[in-house]
mmCIF file of C-alpha atoms in Angstrom:
data_model
loop_
_atom_site.group_PDB
_atom_site.id
_atom_site.type_symbol
_atom_site.label_atom_id
_atom_site.label_comp_id
_atom_site.label_asym_id
_atom_site.label_seq_id
_atom_site.Cartn_x
_atom_site.Cartn_y
_atom_site.Cartn_z
ATOM 1 C CA MET A 17 146.325 89.806 104.706
ATOM 2 C CA GLY A 18 149.896 88.538 105.234
ATOM 3 C CA ARG A 19 151.056 85.203 104.029
ATOM 4 C CA LEU A 20 154.385 84.687 105.742
ATOM 5 C CA SER A 21 154.992 80.978 107.007
ATOM 6 C CA PHE A 22 157.558 80.488 109.500
ATOM 7 C CA SER A 23 158.064 78.193 112.711
ATOM 8 C CA PRO A 24 159.009 80.475 115.611
ATOM 9 C CA SER A 25 161.278 78.421 118.016
ATOM 10 C CA LYS A 26 159.788 77.583 121.547
ATOM 11 C CA THR A 27 162.409 79.419 123.239
ATOM 12 C CA LEU A 28 160.817 82.300 121.971
ATOM 13 C CA ARG A 29 157.880 82.083 123.999
ATOM 14 C CA PRO A 30 157.097 84.820 126.270
ATOM 15 C CA SER A 31 157.043 84.123 129.794
ATOM 16 C CA PHE A 32 154.017 85.126 132.006
ATOM 17 C CA SER A 33 156.207 84.900 135.215
ATOM 18 C CA LEU A 34 156.260 87.432 138.063
ATOM 19 C CA CYS A 35 159.546 88.947 136.844
ATOM 20 C CA PHE A 36 157.254 90.096 133.925
ATOM 21 C CA PHE A 37 154.841 92.422 135.702
ATOM 22 C CA ASN A 38 156.690 95.719 136.616
ATOM 23 C CA ILE A 39 156.911 95.499 132.914
ATOM 24 C CA ILE A 40 153.230 95.175 132.710
ATOM 25 C CA PHE A 41 152.566 97.532 135.168
ATOM 26 C CA PHE A 42 154.104 100.225 133.043
ATOM 27 C CA LEU A 43 152.565 99.178 130.032
ATOM 28 C CA PHE A 44 149.323 99.648 131.120
ATOM 29 C CA SER A 45 149.822 103.043 133.295
ATOM 30 C CA SER A 46 152.117 104.197 130.934
ATOM 31 C CA ALA A 47 148.493 105.111 128.991
ATOM 32 C CA VAL A 48 145.351 107.118 129.973
ATOM 33 C CA ALA A 49 141.964 104.894 128.315
ATOM 34 C CA PHE A 50 141.023 106.860 124.977
ATOM 35 C CA ASN A 51 137.821 108.499 125.751
ATOM 36 C CA LEU A 52 135.598 106.589 122.907
ATOM 37 C CA SER A 53 131.577 106.469 122.116
ATOM 38 C CA THR A 54 131.159 103.098 121.411
ATOM 39 C CA VAL A 55 128.677 102.525 118.370
ATOM 40 C CA SER A 56 126.037 99.656 117.510
ATOM 41 C CA PHE A 57 126.517 96.803 115.181
ATOM 42 C CA ASP A 58 123.260 97.056 113.393
ATOM 43 C CA GLU A 59 123.635 101.240 112.357
ATOM 44 C CA ASN A 60 127.142 100.604 111.287
ATOM 45 C CA TYR A 61 128.052 97.208 110.214
ATOM 46 C CA SER A 62 126.018 93.969 108.672
ATOM 47 C CA PRO A 63 127.186 90.477 107.518
ATOM 48 C CA LEU A 64 129.867 89.755 104.863
ATOM 49 C CA PHE A 65 129.780 85.831 104.739
ATOM 50 C CA GLY A 66 128.540 82.960 106.971
ATOM 51 C CA GLU A 67 125.476 84.610 108.710
ATOM 52 C CA ARG A 68 124.563 81.666 110.298
ATOM 53 C CA ASN A 69 127.621 81.408 111.320
ATOM 54 C CA LEU A 70 127.222 85.252 112.760
ATOM 55 C CA ILE A 71 125.433 85.615 116.132
ATOM 56 C CA GLN A 72 124.204 88.961 117.593
ATOM 57 C CA SER A 73 123.187 89.957 121.487
ATOM 58 C CA PRO A 74 119.869 90.816 121.699
ATOM 59 C CA ASP A 75 120.555 94.205 122.242
ATOM 60 C CA GLY A 76 123.078 94.702 119.197
ATOM 61 C CA LEU A 77 125.843 95.349 120.977
ATOM 62 C CA ASN A 78 127.825 92.439 121.047
ATOM 63 C CA ILE A 79 128.785 90.237 118.044
ATOM 64 C CA ARG A 80 130.153 86.496 117.853
ATOM 65 C CA LEU A 81 132.221 85.150 115.248
ATOM 66 C CA LEU A 82 132.462 81.353 114.340
ATOM 67 C CA LEU A 83 134.150 79.175 112.548
ATOM 68 C CA ASN A 84 132.874 75.565 112.121
ATOM 69 C CA ALA A 85 133.678 72.238 109.584
ATOM 70 C CA TYR A 86 131.341 74.338 106.872
ATOM 71 C CA THR A 87 132.264 77.944 106.945
ATOM 72 C CA GLY A 88 133.803 80.273 108.785
ATOM 73 C CA SER A 89 132.153 84.154 109.291
ATOM 74 C CA GLY A 90 132.667 88.292 108.954
ATOM 75 C CA PHE A 91 131.364 90.974 109.090
ATOM 76 C CA ILE A 92 132.131 94.273 106.967
ATOM 77 C CA SER A 93 131.058 98.144 107.919
ATOM 78 C CA SER A 94 128.022 99.797 106.070
ATOM 79 C CA SER A 95 130.190 102.773 105.055
ATOM 80 C CA MET A 96 133.583 103.120 103.556
ATOM 81 C CA TYR A 97 136.031 105.887 105.480
ATOM 82 C CA GLN A 98 138.725 108.360 104.187
ATOM 83 C CA TYR A 99 140.762 108.140 106.992
ATOM 84 C CA GLY A 100 139.654 106.740 110.682
ATOM 85 C CA PHE A 101 139.654 105.199 113.912
ATOM 86 C CA PHE A 102 138.322 101.648 114.055
ATOM 87 C CA SER A 103 138.333 100.145 117.242
ATOM 88 C CA ALA A 104 136.837 97.168 119.746
ATOM 89 C CA LYS A 105 137.284 94.887 121.897
ATOM 90 C CA ILE A 106 137.918 91.374 121.115
ATOM 91 C CA LYS A 107 137.920 88.146 122.855
ATOM 92 C CA LEU A 108 139.629 85.049 120.498
ATOM 93 C CA PRO A 109 139.197 81.241 120.984
ATOM 94 C CA SER A 110 140.887 79.219 123.293
ATOM 95 C CA ASP A 111 142.087 75.575 123.194
ATOM 96 C CA HIS A 112 143.438 74.471 120.340
ATOM 97 C CA THR A 113 143.411 77.129 118.204
ATOM 98 C CA ALA A 114 145.966 75.601 115.205
ATOM 99 C CA GLY A 115 145.350 76.826 111.716
ATOM 100 C CA VAL A 116 142.941 79.496 112.887
ATOM 101 C CA VAL A 117 143.192 83.129 112.015
ATOM 102 C CA VAL A 118 140.909 85.909 113.505
ATOM 103 C CA ALA A 119 140.976 89.445 111.447
ATOM 104 C CA PHE A 120 140.358 92.798 111.945
ATOM 105 C CA TYR A 121 141.244 95.034 109.360
ATOM 106 C CA THR A 122 140.302 97.740 106.981
ATOM 107 C CA SER A 123 140.344 96.904 103.189
ATOM 108 C CA ASN A 124 139.161 98.398 99.765
ATOM 109 C CA GLY A 125 139.498 95.684 97.724
ATOM 110 C CA ALA A 126 136.456 95.332 96.608
ATOM 111 C CA VAL A 127 135.879 98.721 94.857
ATOM 112 C CA PHE A 128 140.347 98.554 93.913
ATOM 113 C CA GLU A 129 140.786 95.621 92.913
ATOM 114 C CA LYS A 130 143.922 96.247 91.387
ATOM 115 C CA ASN A 131 145.688 98.728 93.475
ATOM 116 C CA HIS A 132 143.976 98.609 96.798
ATOM 117 C CA ASP A 133 144.890 99.954 100.618
ATOM 118 C CA GLU A 134 144.879 97.555 103.239
ATOM 119 C CA LEU A 135 145.726 97.565 107.141
ATOM 120 C CA ASP A 136 145.763 94.148 109.051
ATOM 121 C CA PHE A 137 145.476 93.007 112.654
ATOM 122 C CA GLU A 138 145.641 89.259 112.148
ATOM 123 C CA PHE A 139 145.510 87.154 115.493
ATOM 124 C CA LEU A 140 147.599 83.196 114.732
ATOM 125 C CA GLY A 141 145.850 80.649 116.225
ATOM 126 C CA ASN A 142 148.251 77.775 118.180
ATOM 127 C CA VAL A 143 148.267 74.337 119.072
ATOM 128 C CA GLU A 144 146.633 73.903 122.556
ATOM 129 C CA GLY A 145 149.014 74.882 125.547
ATOM 130 C CA GLN A 146 150.645 77.481 122.686
ATOM 131 C CA PRO A 147 150.433 81.492 123.270
ATOM 132 C CA TRP A 148 148.325 82.930 120.075
ATOM 133 C CA ARG A 149 150.244 85.414 118.004
ATOM 134 C CA PHE A 150 149.599 88.209 115.886
ATOM 135 C CA GLN A 151 150.698 90.187 113.252
ATOM 136 C CA THR A 152 150.094 93.500 111.975
ATOM 137 C CA ASN A 153 150.729 94.674 107.748
ATOM 138 C CA LEU A 154 149.881 97.046 105.785
ATOM 139 C CA TYR A 155 149.505 97.352 101.812
ATOM 140 C CA GLY A 156 148.885 100.509 99.951
ATOM 141 C CA ASN A 157 148.165 100.794 96.573
ATOM 142 C CA GLY A 158 148.153 97.455 94.965
ATOM 143 C CA SER A 159 151.816 96.631 96.894
ATOM 144 C CA THR A 160 151.225 93.733 97.682
ATOM 145 C CA ASN A 161 154.343 91.957 97.030
ATOM 146 C CA THR A 162 155.911 93.948 99.752
ATOM 147 C CA GLY A 163 155.278 92.193 102.713
ATOM 148 C CA ARG A 164 155.062 95.092 105.371
ATOM 149 C CA GLU A 165 154.200 92.177 108.225
ATOM 150 C CA GLU A 166 155.364 92.776 112.187
ATOM 151 C CA ARG A 167 154.778 89.361 114.400
ATOM 152 C CA TYR A 168 154.528 89.529 118.014
ATOM 153 C CA PHE A 169 153.298 88.250 121.081
ATOM 154 C CA LEU A 170 151.118 89.570 124.094
ATOM 155 C CA TRP A 171 151.577 90.385 127.948
ATOM 156 C CA PHE A 172 148.425 88.662 128.466
ATOM 157 C CA ASP A 173 146.440 85.200 127.669
ATOM 158 C CA PRO A 174 143.353 86.978 124.967
ATOM 159 C CA SER A 175 140.962 84.561 124.996
ATOM 160 C CA LYS A 176 140.889 84.900 128.744
ATOM 161 C CA GLU A 177 139.354 88.350 128.588
ATOM 162 C CA PHE A 178 137.957 91.370 126.377
ATOM 163 C CA HIS A 179 140.932 93.764 125.037
ATOM 164 C CA ARG A 180 140.460 96.835 122.843
ATOM 165 C CA TYR A 181 142.561 96.558 119.269
ATOM 166 C CA SER A 182 142.126 99.708 117.327
ATOM 167 C CA ILE A 183 143.755 101.319 113.652
ATOM 168 C CA LEU A 184 144.012 104.684 113.680
ATOM 169 C CA TRP A 185 144.574 105.987 110.223
ATOM 170 C CA THR A 186 145.506 110.064 108.914
ATOM 171 C CA ALA A 187 146.961 111.422 106.679
ATOM 172 C CA LYS A 188 150.191 111.965 108.842
ATOM 173 C CA ASN A 189 150.443 108.587 110.459
ATOM 174 C CA ILE A 190 148.812 104.815 111.183
ATOM 175 C CA ILE A 191 148.678 103.798 114.838
ATOM 176 C CA PHE A 192 147.811 100.249 115.902
ATOM 177 C CA TYR A 193 146.870 100.012 119.345
ATOM 178 C CA VAL A 194 146.519 97.029 121.632
ATOM 179 C CA ASP A 195 144.662 98.373 124.804
ATOM 180 C CA ASP A 196 145.959 101.733 125.142
ATOM 181 C CA VAL A 197 149.833 100.559 124.088
ATOM 182 C CA PRO A 198 150.498 101.589 120.505
ATOM 183 C CA ILE A 199 152.403 98.860 119.080
ATOM 184 C CA ARG A 200 153.300 100.372 115.945
ATOM 185 C CA GLU A 201 153.178 103.680 113.807
ATOM 186 C CA VAL A 202 153.705 104.239 110.430
ATOM 187 C CA VAL A 203 154.837 107.557 108.769
ATOM 188 C CA PRO A 204 154.590 108.542 105.158
ATOM 189 C CA SER A 205 158.034 109.831 103.193
ATOM 190 C CA GLU A 206 158.199 111.126 99.851
ATOM 191 C CA GLU A 207 160.715 107.862 99.137
ATOM 192 C CA MET A 208 157.308 105.605 100.231
ATOM 193 C CA GLY A 209 154.640 107.290 97.943
ATOM 194 C CA GLY A 210 151.925 105.244 97.049
ATOM 195 C CA ASP A 211 152.338 102.588 99.520
ATOM 196 C CA PHE A 212 151.139 104.262 101.902
ATOM 197 C CA PRO A 213 147.474 103.895 101.871
ATOM 198 C CA SER A 214 145.322 106.845 100.908
ATOM 199 C CA LYS A 215 141.978 105.618 98.711
ATOM 200 C CA PRO A 216 138.790 105.164 101.292
ATOM 201 C CA MET A 217 138.675 101.769 103.345
ATOM 202 C CA SER A 218 135.796 99.459 104.950
ATOM 203 C CA LEU A 219 136.259 98.217 108.122
ATOM 204 C CA TYR A 220 136.165 94.451 108.288
ATOM 205 C CA ALA A 221 136.169 91.553 110.965
ATOM 206 C CA THR A 222 136.465 88.142 109.929
ATOM 207 C CA ILE A 223 137.273 83.883 111.704
ATOM 208 C CA TRP A 224 138.431 81.625 109.103
ATOM 209 C CA ASP A 225 140.366 78.478 108.359
ATOM 210 C CA ALA A 226 143.708 79.452 107.208
ATOM 211 C CA SER A 227 145.257 75.624 107.895
ATOM 212 C CA ASN A 228 147.955 75.922 105.089
ATOM 213 C CA TRP A 229 149.921 78.923 106.577
ATOM 214 C CA ALA A 230 148.969 80.174 110.118
ATOM 215 C CA THR A 231 150.349 77.703 112.609
ATOM 216 C CA ASN A 232 154.060 76.680 112.611
ATOM 217 C CA GLY A 233 153.995 77.505 108.277
ATOM 218 C CA GLY A 234 150.905 74.994 107.580
ATOM 219 C CA LYS A 235 152.286 71.982 109.837
ATOM 220 C CA ASN A 236 149.133 72.140 112.369
ATOM 221 C CA GLY A 237 145.875 72.751 111.007
ATOM 222 C CA VAL A 238 142.562 73.278 112.043
ATOM 223 C CA ASN A 239 141.057 70.166 114.189
ATOM 224 C CA TYR A 240 137.546 70.412 114.155
ATOM 225 C CA LYS A 241 137.018 68.108 117.117
ATOM 226 C CA TYR A 242 137.820 71.509 118.935
ATOM 227 C CA ALA A 243 135.000 73.466 116.745
ATOM 228 C CA PRO A 244 133.188 75.587 116.581
ATOM 229 C CA PHE A 245 135.994 78.174 117.294
ATOM 230 C CA THR A 246 134.618 81.318 118.696
ATOM 231 C CA SER A 247 135.994 84.936 118.810
ATOM 232 C CA GLU A 248 133.501 87.793 120.383
ATOM 233 C CA PHE A 249 133.719 91.267 119.483
ATOM 234 C CA LYS A 250 132.072 94.042 121.293
ATOM 235 C CA ASP A 251 131.908 98.344 122.378
ATOM 236 C CA PHE A 252 133.173 99.566 118.657
ATOM 237 C CA ALA A 253 134.227 102.702 118.791
ATOM 238 C CA LEU A 254 134.599 104.475 114.484
ATOM 239 C CA GLU A 255 135.155 106.981 113.540
ATOM 240 C CA GLY A 256 135.776 108.647 110.302
ATOM 241 C CA CYS A 257 135.262 110.614 107.232
ATOM 242 C CA SER A 258 131.902 108.313 105.424
ATOM 243 C CA VAL A 259 132.317 108.743 101.773
ATOM 244 C CA GLU A 260 130.900 107.425 98.389
ATOM 245 C CA PRO A 261 134.464 106.979 96.555
ATOM 246 C CA ILE A 262 132.984 106.249 93.436
ATOM 247 C CA LYS A 263 130.766 109.305 93.257
ATOM 248 C CA GLU A 264 132.444 112.115 96.065
ATOM 249 C CA SER A 265 136.275 113.603 96.241
ATOM 250 C CA PRO A 266 137.290 112.406 99.560
ATOM 251 C CA ASP A 267 140.249 115.096 100.050
ATOM 252 C CA ALA A 268 137.280 117.727 99.754
ATOM 253 C CA VAL A 269 134.275 115.759 101.487
ATOM 254 C CA CYS A 270 136.149 114.674 104.343
ATOM 255 C CA PHE A 271 138.476 117.904 105.126
ATOM 256 C CA GLU A 272 137.494 119.070 108.310
ATOM 257 C CA LYS A 273 136.581 115.008 109.374
ATOM 258 C CA ALA A 274 140.556 114.687 109.324
ATOM 259 C CA GLY A 275 141.076 117.603 111.117
ATOM 260 C CA PHE A 276 139.240 116.148 114.055
ATOM 261 C CA LEU A 277 140.757 112.646 113.648
ATOM 262 C CA GLU A 278 144.368 113.895 113.832
ATOM 263 C CA SER A 279 143.285 116.351 117.247
ATOM 264 C CA ARG A 280 142.195 113.339 119.212
ATOM 265 C CA ASP A 281 144.228 111.911 121.970
ATOM 266 C CA TYR A 282 144.844 109.151 120.211
ATOM 267 C CA ALA A 283 146.683 110.512 117.457
ATOM 268 C CA VAL A 284 149.539 111.599 119.335
ATOM 269 C CA ILE A 285 151.886 109.241 120.526
ATOM 270 C CA THR A 286 152.895 110.999 124.028
ATOM 271 C CA PRO A 287 156.645 110.499 125.553
ATOM 272 C CA LYS A 288 155.015 108.213 127.967
ATOM 273 C CA ARG A 289 152.948 105.970 125.298
ATOM 274 C CA ARG A 290 156.113 106.172 122.807
ATOM 275 C CA THR A 291 158.352 104.631 126.026
ATOM 276 C CA ALA A 292 155.473 102.116 126.400
ATOM 277 C CA MET A 293 155.865 101.107 122.441
ATOM 278 C CA ARG A 294 158.995 100.687 123.003
ATOM 279 C CA LYS A 295 159.161 98.201 125.448
ATOM 280 C CA PHE A 296 156.131 96.624 123.864
ATOM 281 C CA ARG A 297 158.563 96.074 120.946
ATOM 282 C CA ARG A 298 161.616 94.859 122.210
ATOM 283 C CA GLN A 299 160.201 92.454 124.385
ATOM 284 C CA TYR A 300 157.039 90.711 122.499
ATOM 285 C CA MET A 301 157.908 91.100 118.781
ATOM 286 C CA PHE A 302 159.425 88.561 117.174
ATOM 287 C CA TYR A 303 159.477 89.127 113.585
ATOM 288 C CA SER A 304 159.880 92.744 111.523
ATOM 289 C CA TYR A 305 160.577 93.147 108.211
ATOM 290 C CA CYS A 306 162.526 96.009 108.117
ATOM 291 C CA TYR A 307 165.452 93.656 109.606
ATOM 292 C CA ASP A 308 164.687 90.756 107.018
ATOM 293 C CA LYS A 309 167.713 91.441 104.827
ATOM 294 C CA LEU A 310 166.844 88.370 103.278
ATOM 295 C CA ARG A 311 163.702 89.678 101.593
ATOM 296 C CA TYR A 312 164.965 93.524 101.486
ATOM 297 C CA PRO A 313 168.697 93.827 101.324
ATOM 298 C CA VAL A 314 167.824 97.513 101.470
ATOM 299 C CA PRO A 315 164.591 98.537 104.010
ATOM 300 C CA PRO A 316 161.254 100.026 102.731
ATOM 301 C CA PRO A 317 161.563 103.405 103.230
ATOM 302 C CA GLU A 318 159.301 103.792 105.577
ATOM 303 C CA CYS A 319 161.596 101.457 108.509
ATOM 304 C CA VAL A 320 163.316 103.503 111.270
ATOM 305 C CA LEU A 321 166.206 100.964 112.411
ATOM 306 C CA VAL A 322 166.578 100.974 116.139
ATOM 307 C CA PRO A 323 170.053 99.653 116.888
ATOM 308 C CA MET A 324 169.106 98.165 119.952
ATOM 309 C CA GLU A 325 166.349 96.058 118.285
ATOM 310 C CA GLN A 326 168.419 95.528 114.924
ATOM 311 C CA GLU A 327 171.285 93.220 116.558
ATOM 312 C CA ARG A 328 168.381 91.383 118.207
ATOM 313 C CA PHE A 329 167.106 89.832 114.928
ATOM 314 C CA GLN A 330 168.655 87.700 112.117
ATOM 315 C CA GLU A 331 168.724 88.497 108.833
ATOM 316 C CA THR A 332 165.712 86.901 108.229
ATOM 317 C CA GLY A 333 164.017 89.089 110.667
ATOM 318 C CA MET A 334 163.424 86.719 113.324
ATOM 319 C CA LEU A 335 164.802 86.385 116.810
ATOM 320 C CA LYS A 336 168.346 84.928 117.128
ATOM 321 C CA PHE A 337 167.911 81.688 118.856
ATOM 322 C CA GLY A 338 169.824 80.728 121.870
ATOM 323 C CA GLY A 339 167.103 81.679 124.897
ATOM 324 C CA SER A 340 164.173 83.206 125.816
ATOM 325 C CA THR A 341 162.873 86.989 124.389
ATOM 326 C CA ARG A 342 164.273 88.280 127.851
ATOM 327 C CA LYS A 343 167.304 87.024 128.154
ATOM 328 C CA GLN A 344 168.199 87.597 124.651
ATOM 329 C CA ILE A 345 167.192 91.744 125.710
ATOM 330 C CA ARG A 346 169.585 91.615 128.580
ATOM 331 C CA ASN A 347 172.224 89.980 126.977
ATOM 332 C CA SER A 348 172.091 92.327 124.321
ATOM 333 C CA ARG A 349 171.854 95.607 126.798
ATOM 334 C CA ILE A 350 175.394 94.073 128.157
ATOM 335 C CA ARG A 351 176.780 94.076 124.512
ATOM 336 C CA HIS A 352 175.361 97.595 123.928
ATOM 337 C CA ARG A 353 177.131 98.883 126.908
ATOM 338 C CA LYS A 354 180.726 97.062 126.337
ATOM 339 C CA ARG A 355 180.508 98.597 123.131
ATOM 340 C CA PRO A 356 182.847 101.996 122.857
ATOM 341 C CA ARG A 357 180.674 104.378 122.877
ATOM 342 C CA VAL A 358 180.775 106.867 119.882
ATOM 343 C CA SER A 359 178.752 109.975 119.715
ATOM 344 C CA THR A 360 176.918 110.008 116.566
ATOM 345 C CA GLY A 361 172.896 111.302 115.545
ATOM 346 C CA SER A 362 171.825 107.698 116.239
ATOM 347 C CA ASP A 363 172.816 107.863 119.547
ATOM 348 C CA GLN A 364 169.691 110.165 119.897
ATOM 349 C CA ALA A 365 166.897 107.248 117.959
#
């Protein structure tokens, strides 16, 4: 999981005033809810660590993960999967959560220690009164030296109610979803090679103390006066091909299931969903490795540089300072309109 440390300016905080309601309405109305079958915890997951801090509801459908001064906690899927759709509704801890990280991710590091794959949602706590932020990341074939982090705000308070977070992983693409809004897609390319995750992975969920990096570059650590910190999970959805990676050839076993995944509604970013994704990224993404020229003078091969996104970022990959996210978008559009129009292929991007 990522360890990208920086301190975003207060000017980057999203506004939750009435002026954003039209954007929020568009985001939600652009995506029809997925038709998902939920699964029970007992049949599909098991405790990973901190078992005393893992509290299960009597019906086996809801799980609470706690972090206190003694330990965090986590769970893992009972099987490994060659491609899949991994999803749950999650509610994050409230109030002062600086230094706290809640992670929902896939990995095979326990089996392939030197060349593991990973897909991450990491939710980063904050000081009281400041919003949660989160990042997505991926590794393939042990490519941990090439961080592929993107960081975002949310258009809602994730500690007030449950929202669905999902990871789709197929041979054709990876899509991260918040509710039914796609926020990031990664498409493999020949140049990307083994950096695209390809080996069977398990699903993990954890809560833990990341005081050394999670909030303002480690300046604000966990204050256990506010413990226990509680993250809740429910309505699990898990679709994929269960395999024994050491005993079986995943490609041979999972051919039919892979076709099923690729035919599902969530595997396709429709034009409406793609528009919603672009709006989300323009409004709420505040860091992208693709625009971080100090780390990557030449962007990694999977990066698709969007001109209206690119001009909003500094060489560090962070948003330019000097105003709110919304103001920077408005100024960016003004500059774009003033620029002479030149008909090129990139205009259609």
